[in-house]
Amino acid sequence: FRAVEYSPINDRQWAEQGWSRDERLRFYYHPQGSAQVMLAQMRYAWFVNLERPFGRDRFAAPANMARYGFLTDLRQQADPVWNPGNLPVGFTKYYDEKLGTELLDFSCSLCHTGELHYKGTAVRIDGGQAMHAITDMKPGQFQADLMLSMLATYWNPIKFNRFARNVIEPRLTGGTAAGFDFDAARRELRAEFGATPGPTSSTATTRCSRATVAPTPRSGSPTRCSAGTSRPTTTVRRRRR
C-alpha cells in the first residue's frame, strides 16, 4: 500500500544547484499556510506527539515518516529553531492568531523535493519531484494511518494520558504553576481532540486549552498546548554523513 519503497541508504548527498544553506532551509521549513486544506488545522503539538496505533513509537518519528515516502536525513535530530518536531522536509508550523496556537503546516518543498537512490546513496534534488501520496486515504497510506493513530489515542485512556502529558504545556504539568488544574486541562484537551473531524477535514474549529499559555520566542504571542517553539537552523548541505 506504500507510495514508494526505498531501499536502505547509508549515504546522502546534495546536488550542486547554486543554493545557499539559508535558501535551502527557508525552502524546506518556511510556513505557507497550505496544510489547512488537508489536515483540518492540525495542532503542531498534537501531530508531533501522536503515537502509532499500537505501541508507544511516535507516528511522526523520522523512520515512520520515511515509510510514506517523505524525506528525512540519516540519523536526523530535531533542530530547536528550524525543525523542533524533528519532522521530514516540508513539514513545519506557524502561529495562528485566530486560534491562538501553532498549527502544522506544509511548505512547497513537501511536494517539490526529490531524491535519486543508487547503490545505497541518495542524491537530494531541491525542486525535484516528491514520491509520496499525502492525499491518498488507502489503507497503509499517510492520512489513513494518521486517522487510525488519532482514533487509537482518543479511545485508549492510557495512550491518551501519555499524549496529554506531552501536549499540555510541560512546565505546567510538572507542577511549577501554583493552582494549575492538570485534570481539567486534560478533560478540555480530550473534548477538543475528539471534536476534530479528522485529518482530511478543513472545518475544524477547536481550540487548545486556555489554561496552558506560554510565550513563543518566534512571535511574542501566546501559544497554548505547545510542546516546543519554532524556527530556523539545520545544517543541510551537500556532504557525506
mmCIF file of C-alpha atoms in Angstrom:
data_model
loop_
_atom_site.group_PDB
_atom_site.id
_atom_site.type_symbol
_atom_site.label_atom_id
_atom_site.label_comp_id
_atom_site.label_asym_id
_atom_site.label_seq_id
_atom_site.Cartn_x
_atom_site.Cartn_y
_atom_site.Cartn_z
ATOM 1 C CA PHE A 1 0.000 0.000 0.000
ATOM 2 C CA ARG A 2 3.002 2.343 0.110
ATOM 3 C CA ALA A 3 3.509 5.136 -2.414
ATOM 4 C CA VAL A 4 7.163 4.150 -2.687
ATOM 5 C CA GLU A 5 9.502 1.623 -1.096
ATOM 6 C CA TYR A 6 13.028 2.957 -0.777
ATOM 7 C CA SER A 7 15.959 0.615 -0.326
ATOM 8 C CA PRO A 8 18.098 1.300 2.757
ATOM 9 C CA ILE A 9 20.727 4.002 2.243
ATOM 10 C CA ASN A 10 23.991 4.682 4.041
ATOM 11 C CA ASP A 11 24.967 7.980 2.422
ATOM 12 C CA ARG A 12 23.204 11.136 1.262
ATOM 13 C CA GLN A 13 24.499 13.909 -0.961
ATOM 14 C CA TRP A 14 23.017 17.169 -2.200
ATOM 15 C CA ALA A 15 23.164 18.087 -5.887
ATOM 16 C CA GLU A 16 25.063 21.294 -6.652
ATOM 17 C CA GLN A 17 22.278 23.721 -7.534
ATOM 18 C CA GLY A 18 23.747 27.063 -6.515
ATOM 19 C CA TRP A 19 21.662 27.318 -3.363
ATOM 20 C CA SER A 20 22.996 28.741 -0.133
ATOM 21 C CA ARG A 21 22.356 26.971 3.147
ATOM 22 C CA ASP A 22 19.844 29.639 4.209
ATOM 23 C CA GLU A 23 17.967 29.382 0.918
ATOM 24 C CA ARG A 24 17.627 25.635 1.300
ATOM 25 C CA LEU A 25 16.412 25.858 4.898
ATOM 26 C CA ARG A 26 13.914 28.545 4.003
ATOM 27 C CA PHE A 27 12.591 26.396 1.169
ATOM 28 C CA TYR A 28 12.227 23.380 3.466
ATOM 29 C CA TYR A 29 10.691 24.972 6.534
ATOM 30 C CA HIS A 30 9.166 28.390 5.859
ATOM 31 C CA PRO A 31 5.421 28.117 6.678
ATOM 32 C CA GLN A 32 2.929 28.959 3.947
ATOM 33 C CA GLY A 33 -0.497 28.102 5.394
ATOM 34 C CA SER A 34 -1.128 25.268 2.949
ATOM 35 C CA ALA A 35 -1.797 22.437 5.413
ATOM 36 C CA GLN A 36 -5.258 23.676 6.387
ATOM 37 C CA VAL A 37 -6.734 22.211 3.217
ATOM 38 C CA MET A 38 -5.904 18.608 4.195
ATOM 39 C CA LEU A 39 -5.232 18.421 7.901
ATOM 40 C CA ALA A 40 -8.137 20.310 9.471
ATOM 41 C CA GLN A 41 -5.939 22.845 11.227
ATOM 42 C CA MET A 42 -3.978 20.097 12.951
ATOM 43 C CA ARG A 43 -2.181 21.328 16.066
ATOM 44 C CA TYR A 44 1.572 21.027 15.656
ATOM 45 C CA ALA A 45 1.962 19.669 19.186
ATOM 46 C CA TRP A 46 -0.715 17.052 18.530
ATOM 47 C CA PHE A 47 0.962 15.789 15.382
ATOM 48 C CA VAL A 48 4.431 15.699 16.925
ATOM 49 C CA ASN A 49 3.256 13.755 19.989
ATOM 50 C CA LEU A 50 0.820 11.277 18.462
ATOM 51 C CA GLU A 51 1.797 7.650 18.941
ATOM 52 C CA ARG A 52 1.329 4.947 16.354
ATOM 53 C CA PRO A 53 -1.878 2.945 16.893
ATOM 54 C CA PHE A 54 -0.080 0.015 18.503
ATOM 55 C CA GLY A 55 2.803 0.713 20.853
ATOM 56 C CA ARG A 56 4.492 3.900 22.013
ATOM 57 C CA ASP A 57 6.543 4.821 18.938
ATOM 58 C CA ARG A 58 5.838 8.329 17.662
ATOM 59 C CA PHE A 59 3.802 8.478 14.466
ATOM 60 C CA ALA A 60 5.881 11.446 13.273
ATOM 61 C CA ALA A 61 9.246 9.800 14.009
ATOM 62 C CA PRO A 62 11.620 10.090 11.012
ATOM 63 C CA ALA A 63 11.779 6.324 10.474
ATOM 64 C CA ASN A 64 7.996 6.023 10.282
ATOM 65 C CA MET A 65 7.515 9.102 8.112
ATOM 66 C CA ALA A 66 10.121 7.807 5.674
ATOM 67 C CA ARG A 67 7.900 4.758 5.115
ATOM 68 C CA TYR A 68 5.383 7.027 3.383
ATOM 69 C CA GLY A 69 7.997 8.466 1.039
ATOM 70 C CA PHE A 70 8.680 11.677 2.989
ATOM 71 C CA LEU A 71 12.297 12.832 3.017
ATOM 72 C CA THR A 72 14.343 12.626 6.191
ATOM 73 C CA ASP A 73 18.061 12.746 6.910
ATOM 74 C CA LEU A 74 20.323 9.981 8.127
ATOM 75 C CA ARG A 75 20.399 9.987 11.930
ATOM 76 C CA GLN A 76 18.092 13.009 11.848
ATOM 77 C CA GLN A 77 17.869 15.093 15.002
ATOM 78 C CA ALA A 78 15.450 17.858 15.959
ATOM 79 C CA ASP A 79 16.617 21.417 15.434
ATOM 80 C CA PRO A 80 15.229 23.808 18.067
ATOM 81 C CA VAL A 81 14.938 26.651 15.575
ATOM 82 C CA TRP A 82 14.005 25.297 12.149
ATOM 83 C CA ASN A 83 12.600 21.855 12.948
ATOM 84 C CA PRO A 84 11.806 21.387 16.654
ATOM 85 C CA GLY A 85 9.457 18.466 15.976
ATOM 86 C CA ASN A 86 12.104 16.531 14.018
ATOM 87 C CA LEU A 87 9.784 16.223 11.013
ATOM 88 C CA PRO A 88 10.540 15.469 7.339
ATOM 89 C CA VAL A 89 11.287 18.014 4.635
ATOM 90 C CA GLY A 90 8.268 20.247 4.042
ATOM 91 C CA PHE A 91 6.612 19.802 7.455
ATOM 92 C CA THR A 92 6.673 22.995 9.501
ATOM 93 C CA LYS A 93 4.420 25.157 11.672
ATOM 94 C CA TYR A 94 3.044 28.649 12.049
ATOM 95 C CA TYR A 95 1.273 30.599 14.766
ATOM 96 C CA ASP A 96 -2.412 31.122 14.076
ATOM 97 C CA GLU A 97 -3.559 34.311 15.806
ATOM 98 C CA LYS A 98 -7.253 33.481 15.489
ATOM 99 C CA LEU A 99 -6.910 30.085 17.182
ATOM 100 C CA GLY A 100 -4.117 31.191 19.490
ATOM 101 C CA THR A 101 -1.907 28.180 18.834
ATOM 102 C CA GLU A 102 0.670 26.742 16.458
ATOM 103 C CA LEU A 103 -0.632 24.670 13.553
ATOM 104 C CA LEU A 104 1.063 22.069 11.411
ATOM 105 C CA ASP A 105 1.899 23.473 8.005
ATOM 106 C CA PHE A 106 3.415 22.400 4.701
ATOM 107 C CA SER A 107 5.898 24.234 2.522
ATOM 108 C CA CYS A 108 6.285 23.834 -1.251
ATOM 109 C CA SER A 109 9.296 21.617 -0.579
ATOM 110 C CA LEU A 110 6.999 18.832 0.633
ATOM 111 C CA CYS A 111 5.995 18.034 -2.947
ATOM 112 C CA HIS A 112 8.891 19.677 -4.765
ATOM 113 C CA THR A 113 11.940 17.979 -3.280
ATOM 114 C CA GLY A 114 13.104 14.632 -4.613
ATOM 115 C CA GLU A 115 15.841 12.051 -4.257
ATOM 116 C CA LEU A 116 17.584 9.609 -6.539
ATOM 117 C CA HIS A 117 18.749 6.413 -4.855
ATOM 118 C CA TYR A 118 21.555 4.322 -6.302
ATOM 119 C CA LYS A 119 23.530 1.547 -4.620
ATOM 120 C CA GLY A 120 22.920 2.822 -1.114
ATOM 121 C CA THR A 121 23.455 6.523 -1.884
ATOM 122 C CA ALA A 122 20.685 9.117 -2.000
ATOM 123 C CA VAL A 123 21.125 12.315 -4.009
ATOM 124 C CA ARG A 124 18.788 15.084 -2.853
ATOM 125 C CA ILE A 125 17.404 17.315 -5.632
ATOM 126 C CA ASP A 126 15.784 20.513 -4.387
ATOM 127 C CA GLY A 127 12.867 21.419 -6.624
ATOM 128 C CA GLY A 128 12.592 17.824 -7.830
ATOM 129 C CA GLN A 129 9.546 15.571 -7.741
ATOM 130 C CA ALA A 130 8.480 14.026 -4.450
ATOM 131 C CA MET A 131 7.441 10.371 -4.280
ATOM 132 C CA HIS A 132 4.743 10.307 -1.638
ATOM 133 C CA ALA A 133 0.938 10.173 -1.738
ATOM 134 C CA ILE A 134 -0.049 12.546 1.042
ATOM 135 C CA THR A 135 -3.645 12.930 -0.152
ATOM 136 C CA ASP A 136 -4.286 9.180 -0.516
ATOM 137 C CA MET A 137 -6.673 7.611 2.002
ATOM 138 C CA LYS A 138 -5.989 3.976 1.077
ATOM 139 C CA PRO A 139 -5.026 1.653 3.968
ATOM 140 C CA GLY A 140 -1.327 1.935 4.709
ATOM 141 C CA GLN A 141 -1.015 5.461 3.372
ATOM 142 C CA PHE A 142 -0.176 8.537 5.438
ATOM 143 C CA GLN A 143 -3.622 10.027 6.011
ATOM 144 C CA ALA A 144 -5.327 6.705 6.706
ATOM 145 C CA ASP A 145 -2.666 5.788 9.261
ATOM 146 C CA LEU A 146 -2.824 9.248 10.814
ATOM 147 C CA MET A 147 -6.585 8.866 11.274
ATOM 148 C CA LEU A 148 -6.018 5.472 12.908
ATOM 149 C CA SER A 149 -3.456 6.969 15.307
ATOM 150 C CA MET A 150 -5.869 9.733 16.276
ATOM 151 C CA LEU A 151 -8.664 7.246 16.933
ATOM 152 C CA ALA A 152 -6.404 4.977 18.980
ATOM 153 C CA THR A 153 -5.215 7.951 21.029
ATOM 154 C CA TYR A 154 -8.747 9.123 21.730
ATOM 155 C CA TRP A 155 -10.195 5.742 22.731
ATOM 156 C CA ASN A 156 -7.236 4.277 24.639
ATOM 157 C CA PRO A 157 -7.118 6.055 28.032
ATOM 158 C CA ILE A 158 -3.520 5.036 28.769
ATOM 159 C CA LYS A 159 -2.350 6.279 25.388
ATOM 160 C CA PHE A 160 -4.345 9.487 25.757
ATOM 161 C CA ASN A 161 -2.842 10.197 29.181
ATOM 162 C CA ARG A 162 0.671 9.948 27.720
ATOM 163 C CA PHE A 163 -0.413 12.192 24.870
ATOM 164 C CA ALA A 164 -1.849 14.780 27.274
ATOM 165 C CA ARG A 165 1.312 14.852 29.382
ATOM 166 C CA ASN A 166 3.329 15.722 26.286
ATOM 167 C CA VAL A 167 0.884 18.144 24.675
ATOM 168 C CA ILE A 168 -0.210 20.273 27.615
ATOM 169 C CA GLU A 169 2.478 22.820 28.486
ATOM 170 C CA PRO A 170 5.220 20.740 30.179
ATOM 171 C CA ARG A 171 6.210 23.420 32.690
ATOM 172 C CA LEU A 172 2.647 23.496 33.987
ATOM 173 C CA THR A 173 2.130 19.737 34.015
ATOM 174 C CA GLY A 174 5.298 19.479 36.066
ATOM 175 C CA GLY A 175 3.526 21.316 38.841
ATOM 176 C CA THR A 176 5.555 24.525 38.753
ATOM 177 C CA ALA A 177 2.481 26.710 38.282
ATOM 178 C CA ALA A 178 0.551 27.154 41.512
ATOM 179 C CA GLY A 179 -3.106 26.283 41.208
ATOM 180 C CA PHE A 180 -2.853 24.711 37.741
ATOM 181 C CA ASP A 181 -5.508 22.002 37.327
ATOM 182 C CA PHE A 182 -3.997 19.419 35.010
ATOM 183 C CA ASP A 183 -7.027 17.113 35.175
ATOM 184 C CA ALA A 184 -9.278 19.932 33.988
ATOM 185 C CA ALA A 185 -6.854 20.754 31.173
ATOM 186 C CA ARG A 186 -6.759 17.086 30.172
ATOM 187 C CA ARG A 187 -10.556 16.893 30.043
ATOM 188 C CA GLU A 188 -10.677 20.007 27.878
ATOM 189 C CA LEU A 189 -7.978 18.625 25.597
ATOM 190 C CA ARG A 190 -9.933 15.377 25.191
ATOM 191 C CA ALA A 191 -13.058 17.305 24.237
ATOM 192 C CA GLU A 192 -11.130 19.386 21.699
ATOM 193 C CA PHE A 193 -9.255 16.424 20.291
ATOM 194 C CA GLY A 194 -12.440 14.388 19.986
ATOM 195 C CA ALA A 195 -14.235 17.250 18.227
ATOM 196 C CA THR A 196 -11.611 17.303 15.470
ATOM 197 C CA PRO A 197 -13.288 15.691 12.420
ATOM 198 C CA GLY A 198 -10.091 14.077 11.188
ATOM 199 C CA PRO A 199 -7.004 14.642 9.043
ATOM 200 C CA THR A 200 -8.960 15.144 5.789
ATOM 201 C CA SER A 201 -11.366 17.812 7.070
ATOM 202 C CA SER A 202 -10.926 21.552 6.636
ATOM 203 C CA THR A 203 -13.687 22.596 9.041
ATOM 204 C CA ALA A 204 -12.171 22.013 12.466
ATOM 205 C CA THR A 205 -12.559 24.970 14.781
ATOM 206 C CA THR A 206 -11.425 23.505 18.083
ATOM 207 C CA ARG A 207 -9.217 25.472 20.471
ATOM 208 C CA CYS A 208 -6.301 24.445 22.644
ATOM 209 C CA SER A 209 -6.615 24.703 26.388
ATOM 210 C CA ARG A 210 -6.788 28.269 27.678
ATOM 211 C CA ALA A 211 -5.289 27.022 30.918
ATOM 212 C CA THR A 212 -1.927 26.329 29.290
ATOM 213 C CA VAL A 213 -0.491 29.569 27.980
ATOM 214 C CA ALA A 214 3.194 30.140 27.306
ATOM 215 C CA PRO A 215 5.050 32.768 25.220
ATOM 216 C CA THR A 216 6.707 31.761 21.967
ATOM 217 C CA PRO A 217 10.068 33.376 21.134
ATOM 218 C CA ARG A 218 9.170 33.394 17.473
ATOM 219 C CA SER A 219 6.315 35.869 17.536
ATOM 220 C CA GLY A 220 5.973 37.038 21.110
ATOM 221 C CA SER A 221 2.348 35.886 21.005
ATOM 222 C CA PRO A 222 0.905 33.292 23.388
ATOM 223 C CA THR A 223 0.824 29.680 22.288
ATOM 224 C CA ARG A 224 -1.372 27.136 24.014
ATOM 225 C CA CYS A 225 -0.746 23.400 24.359
ATOM 226 C CA SER A 226 2.739 23.990 22.998
ATOM 227 C CA ALA A 227 5.353 21.242 23.019
ATOM 228 C CA GLY A 228 8.122 23.439 21.647
ATOM 229 C CA THR A 229 8.999 26.577 19.746
ATOM 230 C CA SER A 230 9.910 27.073 16.145
ATOM 231 C CA ARG A 231 12.239 28.494 13.530
ATOM 232 C CA PRO A 232 15.435 28.287 11.549
ATOM 233 C CA THR A 233 18.890 26.492 11.649
ATOM 234 C CA THR A 234 19.716 22.994 10.486
ATOM 235 C CA THR A 235 22.887 22.006 8.703
ATOM 236 C CA VAL A 236 21.640 20.731 5.373
ATOM 237 C CA ARG A 237 24.470 20.987 2.908
ATOM 238 C CA ARG A 238 25.969 18.713 0.381
ATOM 239 C CA ARG A 239 28.148 16.399 2.365
ATOM 240 C CA ARG A 240 28.563 12.813 3.434
ATOM 241 C CA ARG A 241 27.086 11.693 6.728
#
